Each structure stands twice: as C-alpha cells, then as structure tokens.
PDB file of C-alpha atoms in Angstrom:
ATOM      1  CA  MET U   1      25.441  -1.756 -27.233  1.00 47.00           C
ATOM      2  CA  PRO U   2      24.391  -2.778 -23.702  1.00 49.00           C
ATOM      3  CA  PHE U   3      23.898  -0.022 -21.206  1.00 47.00           C
ATOM      4  CA  HIS U   4      25.984  -0.284 -18.048  1.00 46.00           C
ATOM      5  CA  GLN U   5      25.245   1.834 -15.042  1.00 43.00           C
ATOM      6  CA  GLU U   6      27.514   1.726 -12.051  1.00 44.00           C
ATOM      7  CA  LEU U   7      25.856   1.428  -8.719  1.00 41.00           C
ATOM      8  CA  THR U   8      26.673   4.354  -6.528  1.00 40.00           C
ATOM      9  CA  MET U   9      26.021   4.671  -2.856  1.00 38.00           C
ATOM     10  CA  SER U  10      25.174   7.882  -1.137  1.00 38.00           C
ATOM     11  CA  ALA U  11      26.605   8.659   2.253  1.00 39.00           C
ATOM     12  CA  GLN U  12      24.302   7.300   4.907  1.00 40.00           C
ATOM     13  CA  PRO U  13      24.562   7.569   8.658  1.00 41.00           C
ATOM     14  CA  GLU U  14      26.828   4.931  10.162  1.00 42.00           C
ATOM     15  CA  HIS U  15      23.910   3.286  11.941  1.00 42.00           C
ATOM     16  CA  GLY U  16      22.135   2.605   8.653  1.00 49.00           C
ATOM     17  CA  TRP U  17      18.959   4.565   9.276  1.00 48.00           C
ATOM     18  CA  GLY U  18      18.349   6.917   6.413  1.00 53.00           C
ATOM     19  CA  ALA U  19      15.371   9.190   6.088  1.00 55.00           C
ATOM     20  CA  MET U  20      12.227   7.253   5.285  1.00 59.00           C
ATOM     21  CA  PRO U  21       9.067   8.819   3.952  1.00 69.00           C
ATOM     22  CA  LEU U  22       6.855   9.591   6.913  1.00 70.00           C
ATOM     23  CA  PRO U  23       3.729   7.471   6.705  1.00 72.00           C
ATOM     24  CA  GLU U  24       0.348   9.101   7.123  1.00 86.00           C
ATOM     25  CA  ILE U  25      -1.325   7.705  10.225  1.00 92.00           C
ATOM     26  CA  ARG U  26      -4.983   8.672  10.511  1.00 94.00           C
ATOM     27  CA  THR U  27      -6.562   5.395  11.619  1.00 96.00           C
ATOM     28  CA  VAL U  28      -5.647   2.389  13.717  1.00 96.00           C
ATOM     29  CA  ASP U  29      -5.329   0.394  10.484  1.00 96.00           C
ATOM     30  CA  ASP U  30      -2.878   3.030   9.188  1.00 95.00           C
ATOM     31  CA  LEU U  31      -0.904   2.603  12.397  1.00 96.00           C
ATOM     32  CA  ARG U  32      -0.869  -1.168  12.003  1.00 96.00           C
ATOM     33  CA  SER U  33       0.525  -0.822   8.483  1.00 94.00           C
ATOM     34  CA  ALA U  34       3.088   1.743   9.600  1.00 93.00           C
ATOM     35  CA  LEU U  35       4.245  -0.456  12.475  1.00 94.00           C
ATOM     36  CA  SER U  36       4.666  -3.391  10.116  1.00 92.00           C
ATOM     37  CA  ARG U  37       6.726  -1.353   7.694  1.00 89.00           C
ATOM     38  CA  TYR U  38       8.406   1.386   9.734  1.00 87.00           C
ATOM     39  CA  GLY U  39       8.281   0.229  13.351  1.00 85.00           C
ATOM     40  CA  PHE U  40      10.965  -1.310  15.464  1.00 84.00           C
ATOM     41  CA  PRO U  41      11.163  -5.127  15.380  1.00 89.00           C
ATOM     42  CA  GLY U  42       8.272  -6.630  17.333  1.00 94.00           C
ATOM     43  CA  ASP U  43       6.332  -3.358  17.598  1.00 94.00           C
ATOM     44  CA  ARG U  44       3.326  -4.584  15.632  1.00 96.00           C
ATOM     45  CA  GLU U  45       2.899  -7.676  17.788  1.00 97.00           C
ATOM     46  CA  ARG U  46       3.355  -5.755  21.062  1.00 97.00           C
ATOM     47  CA  PHE U  47       0.931  -3.083  19.849  1.00 98.00           C
ATOM     48  CA  GLU U  48      -1.766  -5.670  19.191  1.00 98.00           C
ATOM     49  CA  GLU U  49      -1.230  -7.249  22.629  1.00 98.00           C
ATOM     50  CA  GLU U  50      -1.232  -3.926  24.487  1.00 98.00           C
ATOM     51  CA  LEU U  51      -4.219  -2.601  22.549  1.00 97.00           C
ATOM     52  CA  ALA U  52      -6.255  -5.737  23.245  1.00 97.00           C
ATOM     53  CA  ALA U  53      -5.351  -5.592  26.944  1.00 97.00           C
ATOM     54  CA  ALA U  54      -6.243  -1.890  27.159  1.00 97.00           C
ATOM     55  CA  ILE U  55      -9.574  -2.417  25.412  1.00 96.00           C
ATOM     56  CA  GLY U  56     -10.361  -5.401  27.611  1.00 96.00           C
ATOM     57  CA  ALA U  57      -9.632  -3.410  30.776  1.00 95.00           C
ATOM     58  CA  SER U  58     -11.527  -0.288  29.637  1.00 94.00           C
ATOM     59  CA  PRO U  59     -14.965   0.660  30.867  1.00 93.00           C
ATOM     60  CA  THR U  60     -17.431   0.519  27.984  1.00 92.00           C
ATOM     61  CA  ASN U  61     -17.742   4.297  27.942  1.00 93.00           C
ATOM     62  CA  ASP U  62     -14.048   5.232  28.308  1.00 94.00           C
ATOM     63  CA  PHE U  63     -11.318   4.040  25.974  1.00 94.00           C
ATOM     64  CA  ALA U  64      -8.638   6.415  27.238  1.00 96.00           C
ATOM     65  CA  GLY U  65      -6.276   3.494  27.898  1.00 96.00           C
ATOM     66  CA  ALA U  66      -6.620   2.221  24.335  1.00 96.00           C
ATOM     67  CA  ALA U  67      -6.119   5.743  22.992  1.00 96.00           C
ATOM     68  CA  ALA U  68      -2.929   6.053  25.051  1.00 97.00           C
ATOM     69  CA  VAL U  69      -1.582   2.830  23.513  1.00 97.00           C
ATOM     70  CA  VAL U  70      -2.362   4.125  20.013  1.00 97.00           C
ATOM     71  CA  ARG U  71      -0.639   7.453  20.738  1.00 96.00           C
ATOM     72  CA  ALA U  72       2.435   5.729  22.194  1.00 96.00           C
ATOM     73  CA  TYR U  73       2.931   3.472  19.178  1.00 96.00           C
ATOM     74  CA  ARG U  74       2.244   6.303  16.738  1.00 94.00           C
ATOM     75  CA  HIS U  75       5.016   8.177  18.511  1.00 90.00           C
ATOM     76  CA  ARG U  76       7.340   5.169  18.092  1.00 89.00           C
ATOM     77  CA  VAL U  77       6.789   5.277  14.322  1.00 90.00           C
ATOM     78  CA  LEU U  78       7.581   8.991  14.308  1.00 86.00           C
ATOM     79  CA  ILE U  79      10.745   8.363  16.349  1.00 83.00           C
ATOM     80  CA  ARG U  80      11.802   5.576  13.982  1.00 83.00           C
ATOM     81  CA  ASN U  81      11.370   7.959  11.065  1.00 82.00           C
ATOM     82  CA  SER U  82      13.566  10.690  12.524  1.00 80.00           C
ATOM     83  CA  PRO U  83      17.216  10.275  11.510  1.00 80.00           C
ATOM     84  CA  GLU U  84      18.208  12.793  14.193  1.00 84.00           C
ATOM     85  CA  ILE U  85      16.493  10.879  16.988  1.00 79.00           C
ATOM     86  CA  MET U  86      17.789   7.527  15.746  1.00 76.00           C
ATOM     87  CA  ALA U  87      21.342   8.914  15.585  1.00 84.00           C
ATOM     88  CA  ALA U  88      21.002  10.250  19.133  1.00 84.00           C
ATOM     89  CA  LEU U  89      19.703   6.884  20.361  1.00 79.00           C
ATOM     90  CA  GLU U  90      22.579   5.061  18.675  1.00 83.00           C
ATOM     91  CA  ASP U  91      25.053   7.554  20.122  1.00 86.00           C
ATOM     92  CA  ALA U  92      23.596   7.105  23.613  1.00 88.00           C
ATOM     93  CA  ARG U  93      23.598   3.319  23.239  1.00 86.00           C
ATOM     94  CA  SER U  94      27.248   3.271  22.206  1.00 85.00           C
ATOM     95  CA  GLY U  95      28.234   5.490  25.122  1.00 80.00           C
ATOM     96  CA  GLY U  96      28.900   8.592  23.056  1.00 66.00           C
ATOM     97  CA  GLY U  97      26.387  10.615  25.023  1.00 54.00           C
ATOM     98  CA  SER U  98      27.929  10.002  28.455  1.00 53.00           C
ATOM     99  CA  THR U  99      30.114  12.535  30.186  1.00 52.00           C
TER     100      THR U  99
END
C-alpha cells in the first residue's frame, strides 16, 4: 500500500521571512558564504565592491575601513536572520509604523 502524506504548512509571517538558522561568521569567507545564502539580494556583489574599494583606499598599515565594511555586512546578515527586525522593516515599509 503506498504511503501518502499530506503536505501541511505552518503559519509563517505574512512577509514570508521565517526564522533561518543563524550562520556562523568567523572569517571573511564565512561572510561571503552567508551573504550569498542569507543576505539581501545584491549584498554579496556590493560587499565585494565596497571591500575592494576600502582595501584600495587603506594605508598599508591600517585596514579600519575594510573592517568597517566587513562589520556592516555581517550586521546585514544578522538583520536578515531576525524575524522580528524583518517584520518591523516590512511594517515600516507598508506604512504601519507611521503615526
């Protein structure tokens, strides 16, 4: 007898962003992978452009600009992985947060 399993759907936020497993980001390569998988559309490409520009403009003994780019994009991955933040952004975008 064939086994039949009905597909069931759990309640997800209206905007479609459910909780995703938070990626571990310890290296720039980890961040690249996380941006490709968990980032906003175009984040990976913009990250590479901004990182290259920051490195190119940095003195050889100070990569603070490149580190700032890495921190900013790491933060974007964390934002993208927070259902609460994504819901608040969607609410603000749709005008629900205005008074």
